[in-house]
PDB file of C-alpha atoms and ligand atoms in Angstrom:
ATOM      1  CA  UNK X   1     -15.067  -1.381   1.795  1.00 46.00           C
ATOM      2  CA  UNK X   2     -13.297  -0.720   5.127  1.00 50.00           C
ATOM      3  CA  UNK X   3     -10.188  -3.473   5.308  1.00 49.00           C
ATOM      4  CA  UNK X   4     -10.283  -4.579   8.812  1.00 45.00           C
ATOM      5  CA  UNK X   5      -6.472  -5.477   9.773  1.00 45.00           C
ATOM      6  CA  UNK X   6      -7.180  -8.421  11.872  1.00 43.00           C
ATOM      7  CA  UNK X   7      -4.720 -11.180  13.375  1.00 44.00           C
ATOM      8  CA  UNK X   8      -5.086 -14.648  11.985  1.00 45.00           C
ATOM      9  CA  UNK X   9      -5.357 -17.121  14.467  1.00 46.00           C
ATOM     10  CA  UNK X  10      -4.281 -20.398  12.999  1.00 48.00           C
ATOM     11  CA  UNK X  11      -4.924 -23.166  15.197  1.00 47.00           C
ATOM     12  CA  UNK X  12      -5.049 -26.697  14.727  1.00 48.00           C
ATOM     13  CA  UNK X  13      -6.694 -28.411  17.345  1.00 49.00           C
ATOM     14  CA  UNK X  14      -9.366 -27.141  19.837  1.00 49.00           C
ATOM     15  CA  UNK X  15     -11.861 -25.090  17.887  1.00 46.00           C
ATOM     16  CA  UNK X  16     -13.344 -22.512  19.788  1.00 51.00           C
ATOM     17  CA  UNK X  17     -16.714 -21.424  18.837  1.00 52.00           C
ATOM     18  CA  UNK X  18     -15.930 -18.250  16.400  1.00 76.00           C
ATOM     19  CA  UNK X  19     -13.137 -17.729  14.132  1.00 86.00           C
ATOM     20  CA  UNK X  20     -11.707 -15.532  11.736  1.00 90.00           C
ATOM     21  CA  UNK X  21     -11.200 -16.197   8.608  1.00 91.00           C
ATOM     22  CA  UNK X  22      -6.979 -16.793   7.940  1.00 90.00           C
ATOM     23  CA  UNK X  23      -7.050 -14.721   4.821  1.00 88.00           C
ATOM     24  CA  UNK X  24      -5.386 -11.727   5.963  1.00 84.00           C
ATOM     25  CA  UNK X  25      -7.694  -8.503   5.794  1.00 82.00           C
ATOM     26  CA  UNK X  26     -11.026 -10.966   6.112  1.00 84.00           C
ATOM     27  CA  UNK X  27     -13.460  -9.973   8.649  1.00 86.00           C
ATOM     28  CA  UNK X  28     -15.529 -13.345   7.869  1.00 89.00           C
ATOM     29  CA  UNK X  29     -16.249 -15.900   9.974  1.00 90.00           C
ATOM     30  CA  UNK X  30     -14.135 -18.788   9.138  1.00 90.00           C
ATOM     31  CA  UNK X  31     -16.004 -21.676   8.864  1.00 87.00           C
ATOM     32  CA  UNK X  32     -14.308 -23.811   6.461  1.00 88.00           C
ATOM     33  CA  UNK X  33     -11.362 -25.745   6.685  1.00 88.00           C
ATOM     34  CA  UNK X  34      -9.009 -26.590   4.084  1.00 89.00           C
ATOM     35  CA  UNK X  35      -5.272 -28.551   4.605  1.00 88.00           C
ATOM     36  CA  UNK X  36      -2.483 -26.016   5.706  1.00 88.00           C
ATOM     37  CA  UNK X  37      -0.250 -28.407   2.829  1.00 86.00           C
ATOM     38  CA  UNK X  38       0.048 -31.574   1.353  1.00 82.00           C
ATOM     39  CA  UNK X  39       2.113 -32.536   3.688  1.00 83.00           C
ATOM     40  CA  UNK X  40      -0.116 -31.327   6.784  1.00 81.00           C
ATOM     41  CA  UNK X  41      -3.198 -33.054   5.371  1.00 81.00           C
ATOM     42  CA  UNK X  42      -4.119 -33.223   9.064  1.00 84.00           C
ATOM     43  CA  UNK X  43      -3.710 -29.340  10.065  1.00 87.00           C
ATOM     44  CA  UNK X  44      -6.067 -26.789   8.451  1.00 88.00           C
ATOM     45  CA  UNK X  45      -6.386 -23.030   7.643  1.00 90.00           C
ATOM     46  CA  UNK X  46      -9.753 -22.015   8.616  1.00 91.00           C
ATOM     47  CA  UNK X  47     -11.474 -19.693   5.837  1.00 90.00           C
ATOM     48  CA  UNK X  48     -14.703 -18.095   4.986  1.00 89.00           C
ATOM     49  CA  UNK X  49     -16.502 -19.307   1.872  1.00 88.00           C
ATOM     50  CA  UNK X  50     -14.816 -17.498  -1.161  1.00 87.00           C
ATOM     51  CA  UNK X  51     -11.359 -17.655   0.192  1.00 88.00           C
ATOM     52  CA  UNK X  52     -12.055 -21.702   0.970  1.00 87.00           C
ATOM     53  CA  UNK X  53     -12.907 -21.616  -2.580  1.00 86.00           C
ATOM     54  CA  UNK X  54     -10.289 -19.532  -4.128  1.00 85.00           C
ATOM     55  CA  UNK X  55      -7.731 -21.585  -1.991  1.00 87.00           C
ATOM     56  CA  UNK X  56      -9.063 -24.573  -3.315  1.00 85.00           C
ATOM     57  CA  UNK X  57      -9.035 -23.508  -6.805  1.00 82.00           C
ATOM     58  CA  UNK X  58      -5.232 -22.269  -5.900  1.00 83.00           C
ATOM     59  CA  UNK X  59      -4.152 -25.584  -4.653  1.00 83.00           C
ATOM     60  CA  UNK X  60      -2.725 -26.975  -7.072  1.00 80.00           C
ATOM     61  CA  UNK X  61      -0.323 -24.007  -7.189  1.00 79.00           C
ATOM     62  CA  UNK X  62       0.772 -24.884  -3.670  1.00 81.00           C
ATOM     63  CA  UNK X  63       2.101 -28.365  -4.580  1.00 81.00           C
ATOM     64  CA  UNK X  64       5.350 -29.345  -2.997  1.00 82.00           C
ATOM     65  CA  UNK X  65       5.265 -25.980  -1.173  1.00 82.00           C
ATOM     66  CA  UNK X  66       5.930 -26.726   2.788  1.00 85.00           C
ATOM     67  CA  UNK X  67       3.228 -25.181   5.168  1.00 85.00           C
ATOM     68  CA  UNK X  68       5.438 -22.438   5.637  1.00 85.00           C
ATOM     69  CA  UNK X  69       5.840 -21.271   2.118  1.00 84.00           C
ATOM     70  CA  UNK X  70       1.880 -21.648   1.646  1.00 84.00           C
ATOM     71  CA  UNK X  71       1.468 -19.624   4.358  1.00 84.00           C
ATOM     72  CA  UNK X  72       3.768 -16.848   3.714  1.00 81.00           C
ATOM     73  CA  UNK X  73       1.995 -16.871  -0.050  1.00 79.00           C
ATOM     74  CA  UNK X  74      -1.036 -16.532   1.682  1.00 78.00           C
ATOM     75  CA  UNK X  75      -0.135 -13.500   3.995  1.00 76.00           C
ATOM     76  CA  UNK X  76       1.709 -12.259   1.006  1.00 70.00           C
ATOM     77  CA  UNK X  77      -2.134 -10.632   0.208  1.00 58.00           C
ATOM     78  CA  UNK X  78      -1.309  -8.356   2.783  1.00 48.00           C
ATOM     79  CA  UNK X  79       0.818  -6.231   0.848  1.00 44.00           C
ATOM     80  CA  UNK X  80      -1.438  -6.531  -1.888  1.00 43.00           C
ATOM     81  CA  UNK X  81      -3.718  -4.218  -0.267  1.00 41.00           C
ATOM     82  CA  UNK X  82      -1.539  -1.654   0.335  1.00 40.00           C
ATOM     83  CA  UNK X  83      -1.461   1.332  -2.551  1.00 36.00           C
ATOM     84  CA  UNK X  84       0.356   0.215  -5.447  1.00 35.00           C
ATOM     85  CA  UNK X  85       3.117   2.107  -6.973  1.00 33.00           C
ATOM     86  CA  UNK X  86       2.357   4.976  -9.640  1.00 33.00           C
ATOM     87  CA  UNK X  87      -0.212   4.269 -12.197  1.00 34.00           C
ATOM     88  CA  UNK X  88       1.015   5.797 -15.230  1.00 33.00           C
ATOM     89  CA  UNK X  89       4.478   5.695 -14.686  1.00 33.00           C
ATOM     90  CA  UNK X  90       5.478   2.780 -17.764  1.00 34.00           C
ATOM     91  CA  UNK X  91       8.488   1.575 -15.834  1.00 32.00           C
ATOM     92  CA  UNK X  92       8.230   1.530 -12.021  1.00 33.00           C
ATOM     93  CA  UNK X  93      10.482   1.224  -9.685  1.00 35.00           C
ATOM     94  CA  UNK X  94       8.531  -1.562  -7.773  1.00 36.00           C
ATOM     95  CA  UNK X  95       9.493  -4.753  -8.360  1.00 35.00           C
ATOM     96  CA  UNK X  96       8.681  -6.442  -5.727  1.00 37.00           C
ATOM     97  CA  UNK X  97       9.215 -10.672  -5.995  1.00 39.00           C
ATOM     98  CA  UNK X  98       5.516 -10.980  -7.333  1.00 39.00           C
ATOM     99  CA  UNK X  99       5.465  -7.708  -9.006  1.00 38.00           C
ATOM    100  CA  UNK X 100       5.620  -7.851 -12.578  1.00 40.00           C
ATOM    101  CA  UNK X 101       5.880  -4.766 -14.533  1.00 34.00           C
ATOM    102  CA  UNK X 102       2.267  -5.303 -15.721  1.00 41.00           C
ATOM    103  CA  UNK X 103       2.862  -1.402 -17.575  1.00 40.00           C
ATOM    104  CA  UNK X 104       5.551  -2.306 -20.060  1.00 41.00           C
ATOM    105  CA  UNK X 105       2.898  -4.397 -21.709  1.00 38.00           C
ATOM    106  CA  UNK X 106       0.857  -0.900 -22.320  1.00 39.00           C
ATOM    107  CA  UNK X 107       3.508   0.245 -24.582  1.00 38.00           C
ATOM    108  CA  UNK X 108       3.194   3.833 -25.708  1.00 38.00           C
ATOM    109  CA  UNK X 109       2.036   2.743 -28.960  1.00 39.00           C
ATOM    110  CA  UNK X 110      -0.846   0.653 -27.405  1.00 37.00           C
ATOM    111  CA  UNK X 111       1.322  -2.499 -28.612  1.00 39.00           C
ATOM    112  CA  UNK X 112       2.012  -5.545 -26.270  1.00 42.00           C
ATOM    113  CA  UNK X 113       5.557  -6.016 -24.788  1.00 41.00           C
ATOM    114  CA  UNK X 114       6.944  -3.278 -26.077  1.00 43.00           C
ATOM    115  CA  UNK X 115      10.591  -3.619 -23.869  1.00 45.00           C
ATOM    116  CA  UNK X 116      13.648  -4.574 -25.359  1.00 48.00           C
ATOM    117  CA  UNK X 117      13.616  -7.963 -24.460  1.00 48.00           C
ATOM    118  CA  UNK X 118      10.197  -8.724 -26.237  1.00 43.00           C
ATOM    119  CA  UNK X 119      11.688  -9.620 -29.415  1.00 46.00           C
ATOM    120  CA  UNK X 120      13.480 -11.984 -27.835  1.00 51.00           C
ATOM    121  CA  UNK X 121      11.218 -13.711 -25.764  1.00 54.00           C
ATOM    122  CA  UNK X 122       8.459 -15.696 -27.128  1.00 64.00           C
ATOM    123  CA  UNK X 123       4.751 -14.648 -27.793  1.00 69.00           C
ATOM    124  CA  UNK X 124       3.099 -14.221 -24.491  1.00 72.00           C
ATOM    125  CA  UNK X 125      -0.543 -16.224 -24.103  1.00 77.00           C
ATOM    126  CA  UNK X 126      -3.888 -14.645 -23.188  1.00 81.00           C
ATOM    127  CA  UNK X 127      -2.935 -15.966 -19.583  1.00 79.00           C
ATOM    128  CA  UNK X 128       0.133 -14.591 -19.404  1.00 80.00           C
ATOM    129  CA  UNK X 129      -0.056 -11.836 -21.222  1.00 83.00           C
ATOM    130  CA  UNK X 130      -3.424 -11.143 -18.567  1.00 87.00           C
ATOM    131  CA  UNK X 131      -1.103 -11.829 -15.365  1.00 85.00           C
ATOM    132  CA  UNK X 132       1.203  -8.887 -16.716  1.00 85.00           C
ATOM    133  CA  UNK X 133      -1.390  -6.608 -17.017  1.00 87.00           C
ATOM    134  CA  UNK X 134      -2.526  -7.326 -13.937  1.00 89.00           C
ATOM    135  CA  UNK X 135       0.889  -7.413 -12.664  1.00 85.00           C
ATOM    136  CA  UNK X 136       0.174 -10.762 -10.292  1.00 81.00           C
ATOM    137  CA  UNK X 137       1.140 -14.446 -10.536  1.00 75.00           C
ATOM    138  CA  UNK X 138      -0.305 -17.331  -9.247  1.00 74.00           C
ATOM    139  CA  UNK X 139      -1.065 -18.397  -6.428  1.00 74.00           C
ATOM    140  CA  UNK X 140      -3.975 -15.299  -5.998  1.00 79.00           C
ATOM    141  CA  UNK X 141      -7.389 -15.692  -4.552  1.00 82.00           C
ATOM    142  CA  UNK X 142     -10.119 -14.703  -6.646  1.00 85.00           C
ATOM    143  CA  UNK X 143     -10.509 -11.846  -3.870  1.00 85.00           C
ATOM    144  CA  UNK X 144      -7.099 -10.484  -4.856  1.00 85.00           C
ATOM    145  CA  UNK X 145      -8.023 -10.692  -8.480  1.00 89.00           C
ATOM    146  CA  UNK X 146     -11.179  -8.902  -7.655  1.00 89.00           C
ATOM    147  CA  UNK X 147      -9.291  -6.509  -5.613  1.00 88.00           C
ATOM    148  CA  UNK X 148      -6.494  -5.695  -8.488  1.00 88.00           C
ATOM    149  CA  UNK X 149      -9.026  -5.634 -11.037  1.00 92.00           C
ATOM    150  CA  UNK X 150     -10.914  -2.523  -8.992  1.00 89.00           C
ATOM    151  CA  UNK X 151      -7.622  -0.568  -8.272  1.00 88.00           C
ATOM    152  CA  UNK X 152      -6.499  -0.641 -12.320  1.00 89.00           C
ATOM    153  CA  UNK X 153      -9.883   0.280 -13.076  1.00 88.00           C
ATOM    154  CA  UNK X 154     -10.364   3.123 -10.959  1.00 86.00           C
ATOM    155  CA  UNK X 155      -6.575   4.130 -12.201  1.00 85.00           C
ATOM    156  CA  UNK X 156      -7.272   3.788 -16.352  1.00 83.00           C
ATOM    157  CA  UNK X 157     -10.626   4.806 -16.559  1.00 85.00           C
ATOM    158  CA  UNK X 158     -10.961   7.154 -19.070  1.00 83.00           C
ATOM    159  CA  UNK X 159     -13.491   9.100 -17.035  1.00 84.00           C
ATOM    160  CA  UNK X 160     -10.146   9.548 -14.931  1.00 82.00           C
ATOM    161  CA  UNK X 161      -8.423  10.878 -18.033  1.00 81.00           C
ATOM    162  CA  UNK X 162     -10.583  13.345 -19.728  1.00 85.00           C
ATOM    163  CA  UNK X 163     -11.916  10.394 -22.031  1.00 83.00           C
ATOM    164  CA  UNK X 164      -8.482   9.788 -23.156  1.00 83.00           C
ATOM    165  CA  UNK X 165      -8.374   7.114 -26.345  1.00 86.00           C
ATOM    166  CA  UNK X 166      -5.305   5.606 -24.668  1.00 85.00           C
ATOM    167  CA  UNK X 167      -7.173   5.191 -21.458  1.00 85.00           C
ATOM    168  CA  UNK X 168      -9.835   3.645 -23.092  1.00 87.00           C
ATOM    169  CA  UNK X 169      -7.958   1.258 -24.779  1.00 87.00           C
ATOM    170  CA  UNK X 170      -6.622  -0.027 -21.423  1.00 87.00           C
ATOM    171  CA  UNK X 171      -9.613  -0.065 -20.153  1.00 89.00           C
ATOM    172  CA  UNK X 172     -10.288  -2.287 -22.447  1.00 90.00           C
ATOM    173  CA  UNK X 173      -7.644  -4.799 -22.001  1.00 90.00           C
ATOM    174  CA  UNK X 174      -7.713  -4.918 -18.246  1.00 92.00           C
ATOM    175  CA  UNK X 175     -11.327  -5.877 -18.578  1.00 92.00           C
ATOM    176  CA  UNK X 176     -10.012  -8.627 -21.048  1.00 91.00           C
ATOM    177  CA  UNK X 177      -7.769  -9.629 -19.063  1.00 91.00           C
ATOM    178  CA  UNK X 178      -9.958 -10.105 -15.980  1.00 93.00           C
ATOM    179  CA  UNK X 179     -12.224 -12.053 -17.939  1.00 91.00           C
ATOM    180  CA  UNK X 180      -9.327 -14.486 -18.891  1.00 87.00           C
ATOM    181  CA  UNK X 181      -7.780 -14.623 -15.409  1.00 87.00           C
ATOM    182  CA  UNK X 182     -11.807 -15.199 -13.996  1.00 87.00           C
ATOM    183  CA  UNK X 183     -12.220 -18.102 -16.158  1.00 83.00           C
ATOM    184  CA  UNK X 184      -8.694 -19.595 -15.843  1.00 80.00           C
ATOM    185  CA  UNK X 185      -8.159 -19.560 -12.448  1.00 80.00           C
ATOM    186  CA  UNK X 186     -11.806 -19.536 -11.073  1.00 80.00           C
ATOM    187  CA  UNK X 187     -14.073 -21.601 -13.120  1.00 74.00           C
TER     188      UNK X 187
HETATM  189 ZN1   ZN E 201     -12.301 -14.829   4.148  1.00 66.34          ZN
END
């Protein structure tokens, strides 16, 4: 799917007769409008159908965020798109502020939360232990989920890795894991 870079044109007031959808990377028309914040009930992001949705289901993650910090969450897709760091590599370097290290939980051993703090902390749930694999945290649109689910698929699929047990075994949990996040977040 080619990923048209395209400016988002958020305006407020005169509507002119075809716009883009303000998800960033969204070639769609946007022809739905949802609030730009609670606080700007008034002024609107303009999105296609599923990212109208999947802002709507994210909403309530953007309470008491200002416009500009729902925004910048928002654009913050952008870098989702770009290629991720190593797959395969258990402890990346890339930590970015909404990147997890979704690999320590694929401990070599195949056991959850394998780090040293993991004793420590307390059990993870389904949820979060899905969000780690996935290496996201809400607020994501279901398009991002999508999006991240493809990439760790096409990365741990054992077809990738000679039909490798271990593969197959992640396989396995990312597809759990996307199930969880689906019916979480999206349903
Ligand atoms: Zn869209």
């Amino acid at each position: 799917m080619p990923r048209a870079r395209i400016e988002a044109s958020v305006e407020t007031a005169a509507q002119p007769p075809l716009r883009a959808c303000d998800h960033p990377g969204c070639a769609a028309a946007g022809d739905f409008r949802a609030p730009r914040s609670r606080a700007s009930l008034g002024a609107y992001f303009w999105f296609c159908l599923d990212h109208v949705r999947a802002y709507n289901a994210a909403w309530n993650y953007y309470a008491g965020m200002s416009e500009a910090e729902i925004e910048a969450e928002i654009r913050h897709d952008t870098t989702w798109q770009r290629p991720s760091w190593p797959f395969g590599s258990r402890y990346s370097a890339m930590r970015g502020p909404h990147f997890h290290d979704g690999f320590g939980f694929f401990g070599e051993g195949g056991e959850a939360a394998a780090g040293p703090d993991a004793a420590k902390a307390r059990p993870l749930s389904a949820q979060e232990a899905a969000l780690q694999i996935f290496g996201i945290e809400p607020p994501f649109t279901l398009v991002r989920l999508k999006a991240r689910y493809k990439e760790l698929v096409k990365a741990h699929h054992p077809d990738a890795h000679g039909g490798d047990k271990a593969a197959e075994e992640k396989l396995k949990a990312i597809n759990q894991a996307y199930a969880t996040l689906k019916s979480s977040y999206f349903s």
